[in-house]
Coordinates of C-alpha atoms and ligand atoms in Angstrom, one line a residue:
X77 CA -41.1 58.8 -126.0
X78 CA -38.9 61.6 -124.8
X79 CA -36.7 60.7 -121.8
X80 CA -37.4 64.8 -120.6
X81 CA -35.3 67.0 -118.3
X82 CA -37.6 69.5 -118.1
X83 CA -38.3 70.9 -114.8
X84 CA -42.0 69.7 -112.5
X85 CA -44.0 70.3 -109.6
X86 CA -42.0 69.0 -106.8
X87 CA -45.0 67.5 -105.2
X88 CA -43.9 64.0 -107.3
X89 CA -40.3 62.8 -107.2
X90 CA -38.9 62.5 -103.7
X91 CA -38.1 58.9 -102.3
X92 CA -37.8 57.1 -98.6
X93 CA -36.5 53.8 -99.2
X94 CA -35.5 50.9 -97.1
X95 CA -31.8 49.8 -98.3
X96 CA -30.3 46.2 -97.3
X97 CA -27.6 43.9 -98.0
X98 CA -26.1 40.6 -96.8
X99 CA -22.8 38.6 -97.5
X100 CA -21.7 35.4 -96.5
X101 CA -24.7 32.8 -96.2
X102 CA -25.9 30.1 -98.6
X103 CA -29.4 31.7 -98.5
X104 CA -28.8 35.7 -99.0
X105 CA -32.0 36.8 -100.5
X106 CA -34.2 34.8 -98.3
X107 CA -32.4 36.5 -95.6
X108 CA -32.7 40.1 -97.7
X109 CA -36.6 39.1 -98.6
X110 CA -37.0 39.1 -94.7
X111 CA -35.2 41.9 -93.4
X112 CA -37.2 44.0 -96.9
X113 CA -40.4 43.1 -94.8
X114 CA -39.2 44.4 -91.6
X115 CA -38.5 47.5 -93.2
X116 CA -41.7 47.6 -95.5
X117 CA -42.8 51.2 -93.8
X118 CA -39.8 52.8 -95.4
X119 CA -41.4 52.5 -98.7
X120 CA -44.4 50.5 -99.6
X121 CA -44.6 51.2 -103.9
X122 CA -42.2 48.5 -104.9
X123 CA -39.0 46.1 -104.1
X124 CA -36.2 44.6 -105.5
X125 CA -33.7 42.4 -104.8
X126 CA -30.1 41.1 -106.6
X127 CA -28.3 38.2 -105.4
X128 CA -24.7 37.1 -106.4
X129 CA -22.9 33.6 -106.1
X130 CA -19.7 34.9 -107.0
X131 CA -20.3 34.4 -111.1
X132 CA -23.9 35.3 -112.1
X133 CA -25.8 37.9 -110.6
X134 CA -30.0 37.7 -110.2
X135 CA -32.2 40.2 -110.1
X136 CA -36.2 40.4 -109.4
X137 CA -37.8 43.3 -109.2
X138 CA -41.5 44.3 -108.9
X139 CA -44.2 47.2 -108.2
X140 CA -46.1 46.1 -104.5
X141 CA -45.0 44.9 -101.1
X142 CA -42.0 42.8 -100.7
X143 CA -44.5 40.2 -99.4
X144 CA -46.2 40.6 -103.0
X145 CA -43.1 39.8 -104.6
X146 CA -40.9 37.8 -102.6
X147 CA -43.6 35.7 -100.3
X148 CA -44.7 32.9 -100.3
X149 CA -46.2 32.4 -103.5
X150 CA -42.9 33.8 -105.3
X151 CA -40.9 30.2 -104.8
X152 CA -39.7 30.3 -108.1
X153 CA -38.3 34.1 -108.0
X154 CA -36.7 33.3 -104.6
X155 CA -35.1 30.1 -106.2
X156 CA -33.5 31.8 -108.9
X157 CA -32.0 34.6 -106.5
X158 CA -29.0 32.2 -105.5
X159 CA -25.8 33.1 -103.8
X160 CA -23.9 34.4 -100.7
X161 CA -25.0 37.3 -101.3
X162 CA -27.6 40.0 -102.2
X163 CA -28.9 43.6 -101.6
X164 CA -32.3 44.8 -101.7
X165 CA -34.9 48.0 -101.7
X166 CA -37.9 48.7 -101.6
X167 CA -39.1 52.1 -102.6
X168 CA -41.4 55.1 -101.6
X169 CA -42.1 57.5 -104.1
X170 CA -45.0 59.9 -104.4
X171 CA -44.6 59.6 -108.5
X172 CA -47.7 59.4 -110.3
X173 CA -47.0 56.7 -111.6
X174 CA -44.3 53.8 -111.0
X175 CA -42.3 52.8 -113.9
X176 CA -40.4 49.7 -113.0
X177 CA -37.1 51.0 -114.8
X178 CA -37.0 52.4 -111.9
X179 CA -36.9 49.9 -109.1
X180 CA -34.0 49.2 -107.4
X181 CA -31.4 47.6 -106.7
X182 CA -29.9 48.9 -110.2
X183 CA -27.3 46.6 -111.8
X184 CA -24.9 46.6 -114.6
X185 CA -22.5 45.1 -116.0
X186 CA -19.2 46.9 -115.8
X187 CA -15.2 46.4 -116.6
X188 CA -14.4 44.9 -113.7
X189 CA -18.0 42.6 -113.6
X190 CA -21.4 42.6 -112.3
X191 CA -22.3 45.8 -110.0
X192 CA -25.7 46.3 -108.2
X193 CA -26.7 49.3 -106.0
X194 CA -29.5 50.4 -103.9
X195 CA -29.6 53.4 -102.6
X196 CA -31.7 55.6 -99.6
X197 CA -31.5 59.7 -99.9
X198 CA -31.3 62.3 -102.5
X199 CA -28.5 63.3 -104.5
X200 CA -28.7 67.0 -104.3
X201 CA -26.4 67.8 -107.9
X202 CA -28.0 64.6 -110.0
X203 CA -29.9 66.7 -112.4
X204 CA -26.4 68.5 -113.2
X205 CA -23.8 65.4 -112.8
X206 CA -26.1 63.8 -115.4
X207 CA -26.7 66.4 -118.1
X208 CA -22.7 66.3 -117.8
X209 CA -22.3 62.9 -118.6
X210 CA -25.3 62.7 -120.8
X211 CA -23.2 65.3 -122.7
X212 CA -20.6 63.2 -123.6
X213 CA -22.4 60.5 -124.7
X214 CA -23.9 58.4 -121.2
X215 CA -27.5 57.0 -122.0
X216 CA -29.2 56.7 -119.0
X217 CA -32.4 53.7 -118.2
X218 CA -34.5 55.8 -115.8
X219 CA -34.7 58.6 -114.3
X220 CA -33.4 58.3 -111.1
X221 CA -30.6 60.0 -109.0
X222 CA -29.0 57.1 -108.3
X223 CA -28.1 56.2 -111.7
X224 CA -25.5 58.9 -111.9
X225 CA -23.4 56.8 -109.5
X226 CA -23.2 53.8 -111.8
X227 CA -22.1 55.8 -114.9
X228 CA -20.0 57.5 -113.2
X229 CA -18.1 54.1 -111.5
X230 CA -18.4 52.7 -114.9
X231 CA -16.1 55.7 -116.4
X232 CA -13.8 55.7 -114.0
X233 CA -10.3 54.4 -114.3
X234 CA -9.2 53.8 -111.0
X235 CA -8.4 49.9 -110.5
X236 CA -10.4 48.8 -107.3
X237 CA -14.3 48.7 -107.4
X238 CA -13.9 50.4 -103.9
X239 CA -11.7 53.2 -105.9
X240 CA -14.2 54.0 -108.3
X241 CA -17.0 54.2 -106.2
X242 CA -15.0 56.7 -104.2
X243 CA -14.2 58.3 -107.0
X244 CA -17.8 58.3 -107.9
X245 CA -19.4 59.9 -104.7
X246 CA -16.6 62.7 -104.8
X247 CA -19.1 63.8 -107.6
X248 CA -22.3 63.6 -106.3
X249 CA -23.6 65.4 -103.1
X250 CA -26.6 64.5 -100.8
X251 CA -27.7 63.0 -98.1
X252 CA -27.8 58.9 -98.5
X253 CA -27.0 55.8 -97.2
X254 CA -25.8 53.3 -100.2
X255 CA -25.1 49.4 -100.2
X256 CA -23.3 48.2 -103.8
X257 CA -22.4 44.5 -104.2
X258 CA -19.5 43.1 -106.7
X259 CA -19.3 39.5 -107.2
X260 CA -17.3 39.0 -103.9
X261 CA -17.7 42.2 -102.3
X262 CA -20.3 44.1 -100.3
X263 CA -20.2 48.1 -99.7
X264 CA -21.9 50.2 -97.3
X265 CA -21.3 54.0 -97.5
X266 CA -23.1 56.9 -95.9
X267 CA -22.7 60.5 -96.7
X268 CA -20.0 62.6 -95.1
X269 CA -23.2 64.6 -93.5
X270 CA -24.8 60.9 -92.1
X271 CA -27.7 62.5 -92.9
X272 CA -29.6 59.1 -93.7
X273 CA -29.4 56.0 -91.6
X274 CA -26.9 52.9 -91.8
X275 CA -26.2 50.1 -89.7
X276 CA -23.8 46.9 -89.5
X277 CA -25.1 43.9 -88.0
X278 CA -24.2 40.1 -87.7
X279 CA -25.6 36.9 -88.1
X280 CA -23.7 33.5 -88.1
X281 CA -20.5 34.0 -90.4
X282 CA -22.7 36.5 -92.2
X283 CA -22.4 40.3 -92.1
X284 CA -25.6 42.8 -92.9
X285 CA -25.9 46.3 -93.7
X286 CA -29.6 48.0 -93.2
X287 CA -31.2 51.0 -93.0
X288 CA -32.4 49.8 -89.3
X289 CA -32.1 47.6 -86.7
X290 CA -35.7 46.3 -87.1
X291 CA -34.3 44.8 -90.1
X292 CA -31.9 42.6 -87.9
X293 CA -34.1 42.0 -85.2
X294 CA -36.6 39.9 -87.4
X295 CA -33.6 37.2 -88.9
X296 CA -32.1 37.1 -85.3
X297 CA -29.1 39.0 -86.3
X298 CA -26.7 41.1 -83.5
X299 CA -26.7 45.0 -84.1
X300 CA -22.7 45.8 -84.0
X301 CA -22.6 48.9 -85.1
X302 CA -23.9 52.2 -87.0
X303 CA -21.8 53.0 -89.9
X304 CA -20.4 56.7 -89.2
X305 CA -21.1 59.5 -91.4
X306 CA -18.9 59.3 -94.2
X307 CA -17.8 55.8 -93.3
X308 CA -17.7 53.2 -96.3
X309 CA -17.1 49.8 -94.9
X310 CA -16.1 46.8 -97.2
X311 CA -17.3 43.7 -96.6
X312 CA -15.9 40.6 -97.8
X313 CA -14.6 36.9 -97.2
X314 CA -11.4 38.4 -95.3
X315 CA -14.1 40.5 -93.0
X316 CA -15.0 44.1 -92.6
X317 CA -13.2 47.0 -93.4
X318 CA -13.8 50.8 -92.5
X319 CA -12.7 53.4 -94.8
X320 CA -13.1 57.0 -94.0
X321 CA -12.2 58.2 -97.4
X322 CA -14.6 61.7 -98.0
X323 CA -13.4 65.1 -96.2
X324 CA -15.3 64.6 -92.5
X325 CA -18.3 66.9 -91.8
X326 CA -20.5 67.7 -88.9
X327 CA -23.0 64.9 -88.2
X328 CA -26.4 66.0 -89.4
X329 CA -28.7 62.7 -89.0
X330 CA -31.9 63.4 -89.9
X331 CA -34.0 64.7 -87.0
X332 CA -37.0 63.6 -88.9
X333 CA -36.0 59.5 -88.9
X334 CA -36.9 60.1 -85.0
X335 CA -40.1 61.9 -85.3
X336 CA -41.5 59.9 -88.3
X337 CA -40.0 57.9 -90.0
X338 CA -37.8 54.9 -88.5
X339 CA -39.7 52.0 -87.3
X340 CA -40.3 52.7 -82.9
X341 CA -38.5 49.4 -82.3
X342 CA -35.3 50.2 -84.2
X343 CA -32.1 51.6 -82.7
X344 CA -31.0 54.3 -84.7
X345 CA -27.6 56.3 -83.9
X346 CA -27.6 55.1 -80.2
X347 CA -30.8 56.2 -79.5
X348 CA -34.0 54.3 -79.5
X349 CA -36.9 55.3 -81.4
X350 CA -39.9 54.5 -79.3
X351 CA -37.8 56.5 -76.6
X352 CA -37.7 59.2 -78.4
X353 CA -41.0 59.8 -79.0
X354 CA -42.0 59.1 -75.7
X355 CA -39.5 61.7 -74.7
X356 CA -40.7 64.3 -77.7
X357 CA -44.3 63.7 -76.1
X358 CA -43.4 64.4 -72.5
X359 CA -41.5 67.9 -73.5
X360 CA -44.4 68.9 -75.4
X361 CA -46.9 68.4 -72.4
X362 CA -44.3 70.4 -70.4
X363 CA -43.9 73.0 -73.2
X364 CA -48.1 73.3 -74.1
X365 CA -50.0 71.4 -71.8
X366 CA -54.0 72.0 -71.3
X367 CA -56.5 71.1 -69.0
X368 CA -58.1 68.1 -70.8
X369 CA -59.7 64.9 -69.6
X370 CA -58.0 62.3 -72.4
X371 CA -54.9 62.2 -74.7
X372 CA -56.0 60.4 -77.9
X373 CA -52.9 59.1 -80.4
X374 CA -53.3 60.1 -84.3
X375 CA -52.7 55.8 -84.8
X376 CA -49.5 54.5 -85.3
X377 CA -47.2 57.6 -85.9
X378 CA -48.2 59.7 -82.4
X379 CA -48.6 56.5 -80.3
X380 CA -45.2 57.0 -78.5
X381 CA -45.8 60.5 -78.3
X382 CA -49.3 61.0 -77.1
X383 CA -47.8 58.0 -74.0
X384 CA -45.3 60.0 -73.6
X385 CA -47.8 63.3 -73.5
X386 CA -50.0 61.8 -71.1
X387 CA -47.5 60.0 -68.5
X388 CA -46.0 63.8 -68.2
X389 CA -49.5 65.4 -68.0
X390 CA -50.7 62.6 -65.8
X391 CA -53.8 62.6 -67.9
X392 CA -55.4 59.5 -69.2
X393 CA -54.1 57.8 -72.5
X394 CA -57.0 56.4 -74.6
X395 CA -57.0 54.5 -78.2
X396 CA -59.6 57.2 -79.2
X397 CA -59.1 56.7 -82.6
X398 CA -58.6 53.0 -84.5
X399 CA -56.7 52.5 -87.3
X400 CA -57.5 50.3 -90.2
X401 CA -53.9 48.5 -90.6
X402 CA -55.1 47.3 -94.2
X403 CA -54.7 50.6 -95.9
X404 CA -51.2 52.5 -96.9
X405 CA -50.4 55.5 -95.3
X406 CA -52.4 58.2 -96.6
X407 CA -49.3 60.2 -97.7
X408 CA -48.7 57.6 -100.3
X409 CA -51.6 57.6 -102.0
X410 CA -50.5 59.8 -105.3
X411 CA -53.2 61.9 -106.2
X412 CA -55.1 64.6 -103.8
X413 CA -58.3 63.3 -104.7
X414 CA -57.0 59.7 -102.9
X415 CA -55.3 61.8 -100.1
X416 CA -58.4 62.5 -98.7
X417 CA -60.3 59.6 -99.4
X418 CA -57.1 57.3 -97.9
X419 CA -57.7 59.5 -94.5
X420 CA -61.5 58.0 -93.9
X421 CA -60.5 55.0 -95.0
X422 CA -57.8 54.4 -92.6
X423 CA -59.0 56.0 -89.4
X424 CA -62.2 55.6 -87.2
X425 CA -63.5 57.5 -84.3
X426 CA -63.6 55.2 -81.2
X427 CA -67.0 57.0 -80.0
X428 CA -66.8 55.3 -76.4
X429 CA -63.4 56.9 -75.5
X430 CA -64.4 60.7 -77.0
X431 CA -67.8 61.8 -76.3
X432 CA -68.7 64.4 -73.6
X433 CA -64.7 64.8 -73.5
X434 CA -61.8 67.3 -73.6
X435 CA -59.6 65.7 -75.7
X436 CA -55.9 66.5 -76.8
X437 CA -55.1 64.8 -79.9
X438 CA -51.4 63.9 -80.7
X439 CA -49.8 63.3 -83.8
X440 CA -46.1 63.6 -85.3
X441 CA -46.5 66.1 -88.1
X442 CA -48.8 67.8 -89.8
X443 CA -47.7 68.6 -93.6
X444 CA -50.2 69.1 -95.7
X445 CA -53.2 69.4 -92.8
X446 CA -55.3 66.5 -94.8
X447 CA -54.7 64.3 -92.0
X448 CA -55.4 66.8 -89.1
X449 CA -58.6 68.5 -90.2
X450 CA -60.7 64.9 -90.9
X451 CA -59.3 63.5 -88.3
X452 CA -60.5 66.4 -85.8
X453 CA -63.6 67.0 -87.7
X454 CA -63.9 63.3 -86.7
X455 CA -63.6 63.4 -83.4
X456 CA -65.8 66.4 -83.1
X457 CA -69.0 64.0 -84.8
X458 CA -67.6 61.4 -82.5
X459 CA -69.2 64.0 -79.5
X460 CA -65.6 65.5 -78.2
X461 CA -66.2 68.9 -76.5
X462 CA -62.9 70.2 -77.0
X463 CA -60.2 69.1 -79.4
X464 CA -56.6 70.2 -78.6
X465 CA -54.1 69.3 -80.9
X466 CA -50.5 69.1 -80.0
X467 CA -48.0 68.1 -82.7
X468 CA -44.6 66.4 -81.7
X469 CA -42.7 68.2 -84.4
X470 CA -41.8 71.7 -84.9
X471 CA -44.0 73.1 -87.8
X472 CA -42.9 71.7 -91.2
X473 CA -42.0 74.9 -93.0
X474 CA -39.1 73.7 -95.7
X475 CA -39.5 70.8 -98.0
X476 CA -36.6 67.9 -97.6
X477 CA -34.5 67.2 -100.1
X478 CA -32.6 64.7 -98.5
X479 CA -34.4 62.1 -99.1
X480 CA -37.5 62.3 -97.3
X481 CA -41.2 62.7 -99.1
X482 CA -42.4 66.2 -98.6
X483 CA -43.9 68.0 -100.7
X484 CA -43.1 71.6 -102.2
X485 CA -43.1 74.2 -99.8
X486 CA -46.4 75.7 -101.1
X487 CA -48.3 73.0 -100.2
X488 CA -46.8 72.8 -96.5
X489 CA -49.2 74.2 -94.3
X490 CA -46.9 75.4 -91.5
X491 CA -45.3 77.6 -94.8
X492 CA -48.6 79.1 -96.1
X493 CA -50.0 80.1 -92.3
X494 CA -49.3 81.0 -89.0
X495 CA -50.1 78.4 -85.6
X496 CA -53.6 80.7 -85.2
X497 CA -54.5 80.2 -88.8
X498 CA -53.6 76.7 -89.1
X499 CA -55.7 76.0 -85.9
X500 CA -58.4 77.8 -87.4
X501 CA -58.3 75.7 -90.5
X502 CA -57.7 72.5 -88.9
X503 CA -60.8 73.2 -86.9
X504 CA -59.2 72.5 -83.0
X505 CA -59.5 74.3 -80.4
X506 CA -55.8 74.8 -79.8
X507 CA -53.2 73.9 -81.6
X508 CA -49.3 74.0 -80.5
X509 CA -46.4 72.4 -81.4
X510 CA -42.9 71.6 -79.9
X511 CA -40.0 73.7 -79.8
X512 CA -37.1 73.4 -81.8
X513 CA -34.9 73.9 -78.5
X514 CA -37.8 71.1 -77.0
X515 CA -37.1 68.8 -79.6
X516 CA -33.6 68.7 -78.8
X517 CA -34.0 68.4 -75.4
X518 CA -36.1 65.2 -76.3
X519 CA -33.2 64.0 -77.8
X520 CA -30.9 64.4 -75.0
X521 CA -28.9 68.1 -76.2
X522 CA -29.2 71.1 -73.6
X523 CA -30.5 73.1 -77.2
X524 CA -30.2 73.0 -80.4
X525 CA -26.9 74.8 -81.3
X526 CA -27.5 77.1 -83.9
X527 CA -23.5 77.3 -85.0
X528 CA -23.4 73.5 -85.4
X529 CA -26.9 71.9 -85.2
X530 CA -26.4 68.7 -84.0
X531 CA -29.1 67.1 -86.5
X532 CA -30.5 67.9 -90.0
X533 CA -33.5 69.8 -89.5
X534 CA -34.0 71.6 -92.3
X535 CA -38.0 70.7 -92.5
X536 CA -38.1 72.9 -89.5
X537 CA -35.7 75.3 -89.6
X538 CA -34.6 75.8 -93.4
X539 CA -31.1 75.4 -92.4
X540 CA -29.4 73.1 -95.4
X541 CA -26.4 71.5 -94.6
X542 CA -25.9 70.3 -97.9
X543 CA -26.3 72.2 -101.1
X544 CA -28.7 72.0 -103.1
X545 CA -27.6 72.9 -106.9
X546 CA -30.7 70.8 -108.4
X547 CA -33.0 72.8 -106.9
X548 CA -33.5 76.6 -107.7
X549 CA -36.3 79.1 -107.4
X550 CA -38.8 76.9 -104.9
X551 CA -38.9 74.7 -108.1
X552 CA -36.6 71.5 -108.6
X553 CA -35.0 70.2 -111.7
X554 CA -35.0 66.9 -110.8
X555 CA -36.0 64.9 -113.5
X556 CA -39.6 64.1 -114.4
X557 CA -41.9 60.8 -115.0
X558 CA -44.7 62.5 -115.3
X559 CA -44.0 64.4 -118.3
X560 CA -43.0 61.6 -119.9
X561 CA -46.1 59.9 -119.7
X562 CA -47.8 63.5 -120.5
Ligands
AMP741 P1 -50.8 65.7 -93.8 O1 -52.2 65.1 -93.9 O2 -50.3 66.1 -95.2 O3 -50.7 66.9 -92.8 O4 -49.8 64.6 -93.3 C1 -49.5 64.4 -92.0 C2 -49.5 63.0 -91.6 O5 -48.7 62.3 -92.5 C3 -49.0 62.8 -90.2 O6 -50.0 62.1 -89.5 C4 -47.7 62.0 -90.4 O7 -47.8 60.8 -89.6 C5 -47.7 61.6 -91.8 N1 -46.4 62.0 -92.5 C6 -45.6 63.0 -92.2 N2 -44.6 63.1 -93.0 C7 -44.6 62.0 -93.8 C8 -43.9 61.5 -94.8 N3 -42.7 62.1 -95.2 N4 -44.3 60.4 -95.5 C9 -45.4 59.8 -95.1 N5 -46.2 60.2 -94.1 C10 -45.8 61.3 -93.5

C-alpha cells in the first residue's frame, strides 16, 4: 500500500464540514452529539467526536450520520466520551471512498499532552507544507490537509499550546474555521480571510464554538458572538480570550454559505440566512422576471428564494415539486452513475400544481446541470407549458477551493457554455441568473466592489483571495485516496 502524492481528478477530494466544540459542562459530547445533528447538512459521510476530562481524552469516530453513531443506540460510545469537554465534525467529502483514517476530530498525543482538532476549509499549500515535513522525517495517518497542522504544532518549540498553534497556522494558508482542545483548553480560530464560518455561543457556565448558530439553537444555547476573521479565542476555566495574532486581511466570508450552504435558520456574520435568500429571490425577479402563472422551488435549497421570487413578482408560490427527505443530497452521492439516479429518487413532480402552466422554476445553483435538466424534463411530463428557470446564483464558473465541494472546472456547466447554451441543454425555456452586482445588493452592499470585494466569490467571479500553491494547471495536487485504493 503506497500512501501516494500523485496528482488526481479534482472531481474527489474537496470537504464541507460541520466543526463544534464545548467546554465547561459535565456532559460535553452529549451536548457536541446534538449540536453535530443540527449541523448534519454540512456533511452527511461521517462524524466524530473527542471528549476530555482534564486527564484522558476519548474518541469515537464513524462513517454515517451523527445519529448513526452517536444516537440512541450508541449508549455505550456516548458513555465512554466523558468530560467537560469535547469537539466534534462531521464530514462531507465527494471521495470515492471513505477511509475512516480520515475522520475527524484528529488527535495526538503531543509534548505538552493530548491534542484533538477538527477542522472546516481547505488548506490551500497542504500538499507542499507536507512534502516538507514528510522530508524530514514526519509520517503522516491520512491524507488530509488538516494533518499538516498537528505535525507542525507537534515540532514546534514555542512553550504555550496557543504558541504553537500560532506558530502552526503562520505555515499553512486557506480558508477555515478550526476548534483544537488540550486537556483544559478550548481554541477557536478562523483564517485571517474569515472565509469559513465561526461562532461563540453560551449555555449555563459553558462556552460553544460552531460552525452556526443552528447548532446553538437546538441545546438552548445564547449566540454571543461571531469569531472575526483571523480571531483565535481561548477558552478556558478563567473564561474567553480573543487573540488577534495573524497579519489582518480584508473580510472575504464566503458568499456561497448564503446561497447554499448554511442551514436558512442560522445567523451567519449578522445576517440571517433565510433572509438572504428571500432577498437573493426578490432581486432576481426584479433583475429577470417573466410573465408566468406559478413560481415552483427546486425543494429545500430554492425554497427561500423562489418566496422571495414570487412575493416580488406577485405571482403565486406553489410546492410544485416534493422532495423525498429520506435520500442525501444528490451532490453527495460519489459516482455519476448515482448522480443521476439520486435526482429521481429524491424529487417528484407535484402534477396538480404544474399542468397547463407557465412555470418559473427556482433553485440556488446549478453546477453540474444534473439537477436542472431531470428536474425540468420533469416538470415538462408533469404537463407544464413553459419552464423558466431562474437561478439565485451567479453562474458557477471557478471551482472552490476553500473549502466548499465543487467540482473541477471542466465539469461546471456555467465554465463549459454560455446562458443560451446551457438553457438549450437544460431544456427550459429561459434560463437567467442573478447578477453579481444583484447578489450584493441582496446582501445589503450598493455593489460588489471590485477593488475590495466585500465576500469571497470566487465560484463566480474567479477572483482568489487566497493563494492557491497546491493547485496548478486546472489540476490539483492535493493528495489522493483513490489511487491508493487503485
Ligand atoms: P448540479 O446537478 O450539479 O447542477 O447541482 C446543482 C444542485 O446541487 C443545486 O440544486 C444545489 O442545491 C446543489 N448544490 C450546489 N452546490 C453544492 C455543493 N457544493 N454541495 C452540495 N450540493 C450543492
Amino acid at each position: 500500500m503506497t500512501l501516494t502524492t500523485s496528482p488526481y481528478d479534482d472531481d474527489h477530494l474537496h470537504e464541507e464540514c460541520a466543526i463544534y466544540g464545548i467546554f465547561g459542562t459535565s456532559d460535553a459530547a452529549a451536548h457536541t452529539a446534538l449540536g453535530l445533528h443540527a449541523l448534519q447538512h454540512r456533511g452527511q459521510e461521517a462524524a466524530g467526536i473527542v471528549a476530555t476530562d482534564g486527564t484522558t481524552f476519548n474518541v469515537h469516530r464513524g462513517l454515517g450520520h451523527v445519529g448513526e453513531n452517536f444516537g440512541e443506540d450508541n449508549q455505550e460510545v456516548m458513555d465512554q466520551l466523558v468530560g467537560h469537554s469535547a469537539i466534534g465534525h462531521t464530514r462531507y467529502s465527494t471521495t470515492g471512498e471513505t477511509a475512516l483514517r480520515n475522520v475527524q476530530p484528529l488527535f495526538a498525543d503531543l509534548e505538552f499532552g493530548g491534542f484533538a482538532l477538527c477542522h472546516n476549509g481547505n488548506l490551500t499549500n497542504a500538499l507542499q507544507v507536507r512534502e516538507g515535513l514528510v522530508r524530514q522525517g514526519s509520517i503522516f495517518q491520512s491524507t488530509m490537509d488538516t494533518e499538516v497542522i498537528i505535525h507542525l504544532i507537534a515540532r514546534s518549540r514555542r512553550a504555550s499550546v496557543v504558541d504553537r498553534l500560532v506558530e502552526a497556522m503562520n505555515q499553512v494558508e486557506g480558508g477555515y474555521s478550526l476548534i483544537c482542545m488540550s486537556k483544559d483548553t478550548l481554541i477557536g480560530l478562523r483564517d485571517p480571510f474569515g472565509v469559513r464560518p465561526l461562532v461563540l455561543g453560551k449555555i449555563g457556565d459553558a462556552y460553544i464554538l460552531c460552525s452556526e448558530t443552528c447548532g446553538l439553537d437546538i441545546i438552548g444555547a445564547d449566540f454571543v458572538r461571531d469569531i472575526n476573521p483571523g480571531e483565535l479565542v481561548v477558552i478556558d476555566a478563567k473564561g474567553v480570550r480573543s487573540f488577534f495574532p495573524f497579519r489582518p486581511r480584508p473580510s472575504r466570508f464566503c458568499i456561497f454559505e448564503y446561497i447554499y450552504f448554511a442551514r436558512p435558520d442560522s445567523m451567519v456574520e449578522g445576517h440571517s440566512v433565510y433572509a438572504a435568500r428571500k432577498g437573493i429571490g426578490a432581486e432576481l425577479a426584479n433583475e429577470s422576471g417573466v410573465d408566468a402563472d406559478v413560481v415552483v422551488p427546486v425543494p429545500d435549497s430554492g425554497v427561500p428564494a423562489a418566496i422571495g421570487y414570487a412575493e416580488a413578482s406577485g405571482l403565486p408560490f406553489e410546492l410544485g415539486i416534493i422532495r423525498n427527505h429520506y435520500v442525501g443530497r444528490t451532490f453527495i452521492q460519489p459516482t455519476d452513475k448515482v448522480r443521476h439516479l439520486g435526482v429521481k429518487l429524491k424529487h417528484n413532480a407535484n402534477r396538480g400544481q404544474l399542468e397547463g402552466k407557465r412555470v418559473i422554476l427556482v433553485d440556488d445553483s446549478i453546477v453540474r446541470g444534473t439537477t436542472s435538466t431531470k428536474i425540468v424534463e420533469m416538470v415538462r411530463q408533469a404537463g407544464a407549458t413553459e419552464v423558466h428557470m431562474r437561478i439565485a446564483s451567479p453562474p458557477t464558473t471557478h471551482s472552490c477551493f476553500y473549502g466548499v465541494d465543487t467540482p473541477e472546472r471542466s465539469k461546471l456547466l456555467a465554465a463549459q457554455m454560455s446562458v443560451e447554451e446551457m438553457a438549450e441543454k437544460i431544456g427550459v425555456d429561459s434560463l437567467a441568473f442573478i447578477s453579481i452586482d444583484g447578489l450584493y445588493r441582496a446582501m445589503g452592499e450598493a455593489a460588489r466592489n471590485n477593488d475590495v470585494p466585500q465576500f469571497c466569490d470566487a465560484c463566480f467571479t474567479g477572483d482568489y483571495p487566497i493563494s492557491l500553491t497546491d493547485y496548478t494547471g486546472g489540476r490539483t495536487r492535493q493528495l489522493s485516496l483513490l489511487a491508493e485504493a487503485s
